[in-house]
Coordinates of N, CA, C and O in Angstrom, one line a residue:
M1 N 0.8 -1.3 -0.1 CA 0.0 0.0 0.0 C 0.8 1.3 0.1 O 0.4 2.2 -0.3
E2 N 1.9 1.3 0.8 CA 2.9 2.2 0.4 C 3.3 2.6 -0.9 O 3.7 3.7 -1.2
N3 N 3.6 1.7 -1.8 CA 4.2 1.7 -3.0 C 2.7 2.6 -3.5 O 3.2 3.6 -4.5
F4 N 1.7 2.3 -3.3 CA 0.5 3.1 -3.9 C 0.7 4.7 -3.8 O 0.4 5.4 -4.7
G5 N 1.1 5.1 -2.6 CA 1.3 6.3 -2.3 C 2.5 6.7 -2.7 O 2.3 7.8 -3.5
D6 N 3.5 6.2 -3.0 CA 4.7 6.7 -3.6 C 4.4 6.7 -5.2 O 4.7 7.9 -5.6
N7 N 3.3 6.3 -5.8 CA 2.9 6.5 -7.4 C 2.2 7.7 -7.3 O 2.5 8.3 -8.2
I8 N 1.7 7.7 -6.6 CA 0.6 8.9 -6.6 C 1.4 10.1 -6.3 O 1.1 11.1 -7.3
K9 N 2.5 10.0 -5.7 CA 3.3 11.2 -5.5 C 4.2 11.6 -6.6 O 4.5 12.4 -7.0
K10 N 4.7 10.4 -7.4 CA 5.2 10.6 -8.5 C 4.2 11.0 -9.5 O 4.9 12.0 -10.4
V11 N 3.2 10.9 -9.6 CA 2.4 11.6 -10.8 C 1.9 12.9 -10.8 O 2.0 13.5 -11.3
L12 N 2.0 13.1 -9.3 CA 1.4 14.5 -8.9 C 2.7 15.4 -9.2 O 2.6 16.3 -9.8
L13 N 3.9 15.1 -8.9 CA 5.2 15.6 -9.1 C 5.4 15.7 -10.6 O 6.0 16.7 -11.2
A14 N 5.3 14.9 -11.4 CA 5.2 14.7 -12.8 C 4.2 15.8 -13.6 O 4.5 16.6 -14.4
G15 N 3.2 15.9 -12.9 CA 2.1 17.3 -13.3 C 2.6 18.3 -13.0 O 2.8 19.1 -14.1
I16 N 3.2 18.4 -11.8 CA 3.6 19.9 -11.3 C 4.9 20.0 -12.4 O 5.2 21.4 -12.8
G17 N 5.6 19.2 -12.8 CA 6.8 19.5 -13.5 C 6.4 19.8 -15.1 O 7.0 20.5 -15.7
A18 N 5.4 19.1 -15.5 CA 4.8 19.4 -16.8 C 4.3 21.2 -16.9 O 4.7 21.7 -17.8
V19 N 3.6 21.2 -15.9 CA 3.4 22.7 -15.9 C 4.7 23.8 -15.7 O 4.5 24.8 -16.2
A20 N 5.5 23.5 -14.8 CA 6.9 24.2 -14.8 C 7.4 24.2 -16.4 O 7.7 25.3 -16.5
V21 N 7.5 23.2 -16.8 CA 8.1 23.2 -18.4 C 7.6 24.1 -19.1 O 7.9 24.8 -20.3
T22 N 6.0 24.0 -19.2 CA 5.4 24.6 -19.8 C 5.5 26.4 -20.0 O 5.3 27.1 -20.6
G23 N 5.5 26.6 -18.5 CA 5.4 27.8 -18.2 C 7.0 28.5 -18.7 O 6.8 29.6 -19.6
E24 N 7.7 27.7 -18.3 CA 9.3 28.1 -19.0 C 9.3 28.4 -20.5 O 9.7 29.1 -21.2
K25 N 8.6 27.2 -21.4 CA 8.8 27.4 -22.8 C 7.8 28.6 -23.2 O 8.4 29.2 -24.3
S26 N 6.6 29.0 -22.4 CA 5.8 29.9 -22.8 C 6.7 31.1 -22.7 O 6.7 32.0 -23.9
K27 N 7.5 31.2 -21.6 CA 8.4 32.4 -21.5 C 9.4 32.5 -22.7 O 9.6 33.7 -23.1
E28 N 10.1 31.6 -22.9 CA 11.0 31.3 -23.9 C 10.5 32.0 -25.3 O 10.9 32.9 -26.2
L29 N 9.1 31.5 -25.6 CA 8.4 31.9 -26.7 C 8.2 33.1 -26.6 O 8.2 34.1 -28.0
L30 N 7.7 33.9 -25.6 CA 7.4 35.2 -25.5 C 8.8 36.0 -25.4 O 8.6 37.2 -26.3
D31 N 9.7 35.9 -25.1 CA 11.1 36.4 -25.1 C 11.3 36.4 -26.8 O 12.1 37.6 -27.2
E32 N 11.3 35.1 -27.4 CA 11.7 35.3 -28.8 C 10.9 36.5 -29.7 O 11.3 36.7 -30.4
M33 N 9.6 36.3 -29.0 CA 8.7 37.4 -30.0 C 9.2 38.8 -29.7 O 9.0 39.7 -30.6
V34 N 9.4 38.9 -28.6 CA 9.9 40.3 -28.4 C 11.4 40.6 -29.0 O 11.4 41.5 -29.6
K35 N 12.1 39.7 -29.0 CA 13.3 40.0 -29.9 C 13.2 40.1 -31.4 O 13.9 41.0 -31.9
K36 N 12.3 39.5 -31.9 CA 11.7 39.5 -33.4 C 11.0 40.8 -33.5 O 10.9 41.2 -34.7
G37 N 10.4 41.5 -32.4 CA 9.6 42.8 -32.7 C 8.3 42.6 -32.8 O 7.6 43.6 -33.0
E38 N 7.9 41.4 -32.6 CA 6.5 40.8 -32.9 C 5.8 41.4 -31.5 O 4.3 41.8 -31.4
L39 N 6.4 41.8 -30.4 CA 5.6 42.1 -29.1 C 6.7 43.2 -28.7 O 8.1 43.1 -28.8
T40 N 6.1 44.1 -27.8 CA 6.7 44.9 -27.1 C 7.5 44.3 -25.8 O 6.7 43.2 -25.5
V41 N 8.3 44.4 -25.1 CA 8.9 44.0 -23.7 C 7.9 44.0 -22.6 O 7.4 43.0 -21.8
E42 N 7.0 45.3 -22.6 CA 5.6 45.3 -21.9 C 4.7 44.3 -22.4 O 4.0 43.6 -21.5
Q43 N 4.4 43.9 -23.4 CA 3.4 43.2 -23.8 C 3.7 41.7 -23.4 O 2.9 40.9 -23.0
G44 N 5.0 41.6 -23.6 CA 5.7 40.0 -23.4 C 5.7 39.7 -21.6 O 5.0 39.0 -21.3
K45 N 5.7 40.8 -21.1 CA 5.8 40.7 -19.4 C 4.2 40.3 -19.0 O 4.0 39.6 -18.3
A46 N 3.4 41.2 -19.7 CA 2.1 40.9 -19.2 C 1.7 39.6 -19.9 O 0.7 39.1 -18.8
L47 N 1.8 39.3 -20.8 CA 1.4 38.1 -21.3 C 1.9 36.9 -20.4 O 1.2 35.7 -20.2
N48 N 3.3 36.9 -20.0 CA 3.7 36.1 -19.3 C 2.9 35.8 -17.8 O 3.0 34.8 -17.3
E49 N 2.7 37.2 -17.1 CA 1.9 37.2 -16.0 C 0.8 36.5 -16.2 O 0.2 35.9 -15.1
E50 N 0.0 36.6 -17.1 CA -1.5 36.1 -17.6 C -1.2 34.4 -17.6 O -1.9 33.9 -17.1
L51 N 0.1 34.1 -18.5 CA 0.0 32.7 -18.6 C 0.5 31.8 -17.1 O -0.3 31.0 -16.8
K52 N 1.5 32.7 -16.0 CA 1.6 32.4 -14.8 C 0.4 32.3 -14.1 O 0.1 31.2 -13.4
H53 N -0.5 33.1 -14.1 CA -2.1 33.3 -13.4 C -2.8 31.9 -13.9 O -3.4 31.5 -12.8
N54 N -2.9 31.9 -15.2 CA -3.9 31.0 -15.7 C -3.3 29.4 -15.2 O -4.1 28.6 -15.0
I55 N -1.9 29.4 -15.1 CA -1.5 28.0 -14.7 C -1.8 27.6 -13.5 O -2.1 26.5 -12.9
K56 N -1.5 28.9 -12.7 CA -1.6 28.8 -11.1 C -3.4 28.2 -10.9 O -3.9 27.3 -10.1
K57 N -4.5 28.8 -11.4 CA -5.7 28.7 -11.4 C -5.9 27.4 -11.9 O -6.9 26.8 -11.2
T58 N -5.6 26.9 -13.2 CA -5.7 25.6 -13.5 C -5.2 24.7 -12.4 O -6.1 23.5 -12.2
M59 N -4.3 24.9 -12.2 CA -3.7 23.7 -10.9 C -4.6 23.6 -9.8 O -4.9 22.8 -9.3
K60 N -5.2 24.9 -9.3 CA -6.4 25.1 -8.0 C -7.2 24.1 -8.5 O -7.9 23.7 -7.7
E61 N -7.8 24.5 -9.6 CA -9.0 23.9 -10.2 C -8.9 22.4 -10.3 O -9.8 21.4 -10.2
K62 N -8.0 22.0 -11.1 CA -7.9 20.8 -11.8 C -7.1 19.7 -10.8 O -7.3 18.2 -11.0
V63 N -6.2 19.7 -10.2 CA -5.5 19.2 -9.0 C -5.9 19.1 -7.8 O -6.0 19.9 -6.9
N64 N -6.4 17.8 -7.4 CA -7.3 17.7 -6.2 C -6.2 16.2 -5.4 O -6.7 15.2 -5.9
V65 N -5.4 16.7 -4.5 CA -5.0 15.5 -3.9 C -5.4 15.2 -2.5 O -6.0 16.4 -1.6
S66 N -5.8 14.0 -2.2 CA -6.6 13.5 -0.8 C -5.4 13.0 -0.2 O -4.6 12.0 -0.3
V67 N -5.5 13.5 1.3 CA -4.5 12.9 2.1 C -5.4 12.6 3.6 O -6.3 13.0 3.9
K68 N -5.0 11.4 3.5 CA -5.6 10.6 5.0 C -4.8 11.0 6.2 O -3.5 10.7 6.3
A69 N -5.3 11.5 7.2 CA -4.8 11.9 8.3 C -4.6 10.4 9.2 O -5.3 10.0 9.5
S70 N -3.2 10.4 9.6 CA -3.1 9.0 10.3 C -2.9 9.7 11.7 O -2.9 8.5 12.7
S71 N -2.9 10.5 12.4 CA -2.8 11.1 13.8 C -3.5 12.3 14.0 O -3.7 13.0 13.0
P72 N -3.9 12.6 15.1 CA -4.5 13.8 15.5 C -3.4 15.2 15.1 O -4.0 16.0 14.6
E73 N -2.2 14.8 15.2 CA -1.2 15.9 14.6 C -1.4 16.0 13.2 O -1.4 17.3 12.7
D74 N -1.7 14.9 12.4 CA -1.7 15.3 10.8 C -3.2 16.0 10.8 O -3.2 16.8 9.7
L75 N -4.2 15.6 11.4 CA -5.1 16.3 10.9 C -5.2 17.5 11.5 O -5.7 18.6 10.7
D76 N -4.6 18.3 12.4 CA -4.4 19.6 12.8 C -3.4 20.3 11.5 O -3.8 21.3 11.3
T77 N -2.5 19.5 11.5 CA -1.4 20.1 10.1 C -2.6 20.2 9.2 O -2.5 21.6 8.2
L78 N -3.5 19.3 8.5 CA -4.4 19.4 7.3 C -5.5 20.9 7.6 O -5.4 21.6 6.6
L79 N -5.8 21.0 8.5 CA -6.9 22.0 9.2 C -6.2 23.3 9.0 O -6.7 24.2 8.4
D80 N -5.0 23.3 9.4 CA -4.2 24.5 9.3 C -4.2 25.0 7.9 O -3.8 26.3 7.9
E81 N -4.0 24.0 7.0 CA -3.5 24.3 5.7 C -5.0 24.8 4.9 O -4.7 25.4 3.6
M82 N -6.1 24.5 5.5 CA -7.4 24.6 4.7 C -7.6 26.1 4.8 O -7.1 27.0 5.9
T83 N -8.4 26.8 3.7 CA -8.9 27.9 3.4 C -10.4 27.8 4.4 O -10.7 27.1 4.6
P84 N -10.6 29.2 4.8 CA -11.9 29.3 5.3 C -13.1 28.8 4.5 O -14.1 28.3 5.2
E85 N -13.1 29.1 3.2 CA -14.3 28.2 2.5 C -14.2 26.8 2.8 O -15.1 26.2 2.9
Q86 N -12.9 26.1 2.6 CA -12.8 24.6 2.6 C -13.4 24.3 4.1 O -14.0 22.9 4.5
I87 N -12.8 25.3 4.8 CA -13.3 24.3 6.7 C -14.9 25.0 6.6 O -15.4 24.1 7.3
A88 N -15.6 26.1 5.9 CA -16.9 25.9 6.2 C -17.5 24.5 5.4 O -18.3 24.2 6.0
R89 N -17.2 24.4 4.3 CA -17.7 23.1 3.6 C -17.5 21.9 4.6 O -18.5 21.2 4.7
L90 N -16.5 21.7 5.3 CA -16.1 20.4 6.1 C -17.1 20.7 7.0 O -17.8 19.8 7.7
K91 N -17.1 21.8 8.0 CA -18.2 22.0 8.9 C -19.8 21.7 8.3 O -20.6 20.7 8.9
E92 N -20.0 21.7 7.2 CA -21.5 22.0 6.7 C -21.8 20.2 6.5 O -22.6 19.3 6.8
R93 N -20.2 19.6 6.0 CA -20.5 17.9 5.8 C -20.5 17.1 7.2 O -21.3 16.3 7.0
I94 N -20.1 17.9 8.0 CA -19.9 17.2 9.6 C -21.3 17.1 10.0 O -21.8 16.4 10.7
L95 N -21.9 18.4 9.9 CA -23.5 18.9 10.3 C -24.4 17.6 9.7 O -25.1 17.2 10.5
A96 N -24.0 17.4 8.5 CA -25.2 16.5 7.3 C -24.7 15.4 7.7 O -26.0 14.7 8.2
K97 N -23.4 14.7 8.3 CA -23.3 13.5 8.7 C -23.8 13.3 9.9 O -24.5 12.1 10.2
E98 N -23.7 14.2 11.0 CA -24.4 14.3 12.3 C -26.0 14.4 12.2 O -26.6 13.3 12.7
E99 N -26.7 14.8 11.2 CA -28.2 14.6 11.0 C -28.4 13.3 10.7 O -29.2 12.8 11.2
G100 N -27.6 12.9 9.8 CA -27.9 11.7 9.2 C -27.8 10.3 10.1 O -28.7 9.5 10.2
S101 N -26.7 10.6 11.0 CA -26.7 9.6 12.1 C -27.5 9.8 13.0 O -28.3 8.6 13.5
R102 N -28.0 10.9 13.1 CA -29.3 11.1 14.5 C -30.6 10.4 14.0 O -31.5 9.8 14.3
E103 N -30.9 10.4 12.3 CA -32.0 9.9 11.8 C -32.1 8.4 12.0 O -33.1 8.0 12.2
E104 N -30.7 8.0 11.6 CA -30.8 6.4 11.7 C -31.1 6.0 13.0 O -31.6 4.9 13.4
N105 N -30.5 6.8 14.2 CA -30.8 6.1 15.5 C -32.3 6.3 16.1 O -32.7 5.1 16.8
T106 N -33.2 7.1 15.5 CA -34.3 7.5 15.9 C -35.4 6.3 14.8 O -36.4 6.3 15.3
D107 N -34.8 6.0 13.9 CA -35.7 5.1 13.2 C -35.5 3.8 13.6 O -36.7 2.7 13.3
E108 N -34.7 3.4 14.7 CA -34.5 2.0 15.2 C -35.6 1.7 16.2 O -36.2 2.3 16.7

């Protein structure tokens, strides 16, 4: 089972590496266009920043890593890394689970 986690880690790192290479190649392309005079330096910088922003946005939307906490300390670390929106969704899910559990107990 540990091997499975290593494989997931490798896939994730490969994806991040691909994104990094894409960013580097796009910067090279923009720099080349600036040299040829097809773009001004300012346009190149603006396009490069836009590409970086789009890559970060895509990574946040498309990459979802699931981590299983194995100890209370791990859970604390995960909670510390969560955004307020993620914590709010987690609270909603916990409340829904508790409600479902109460309904099951009253049906018996």
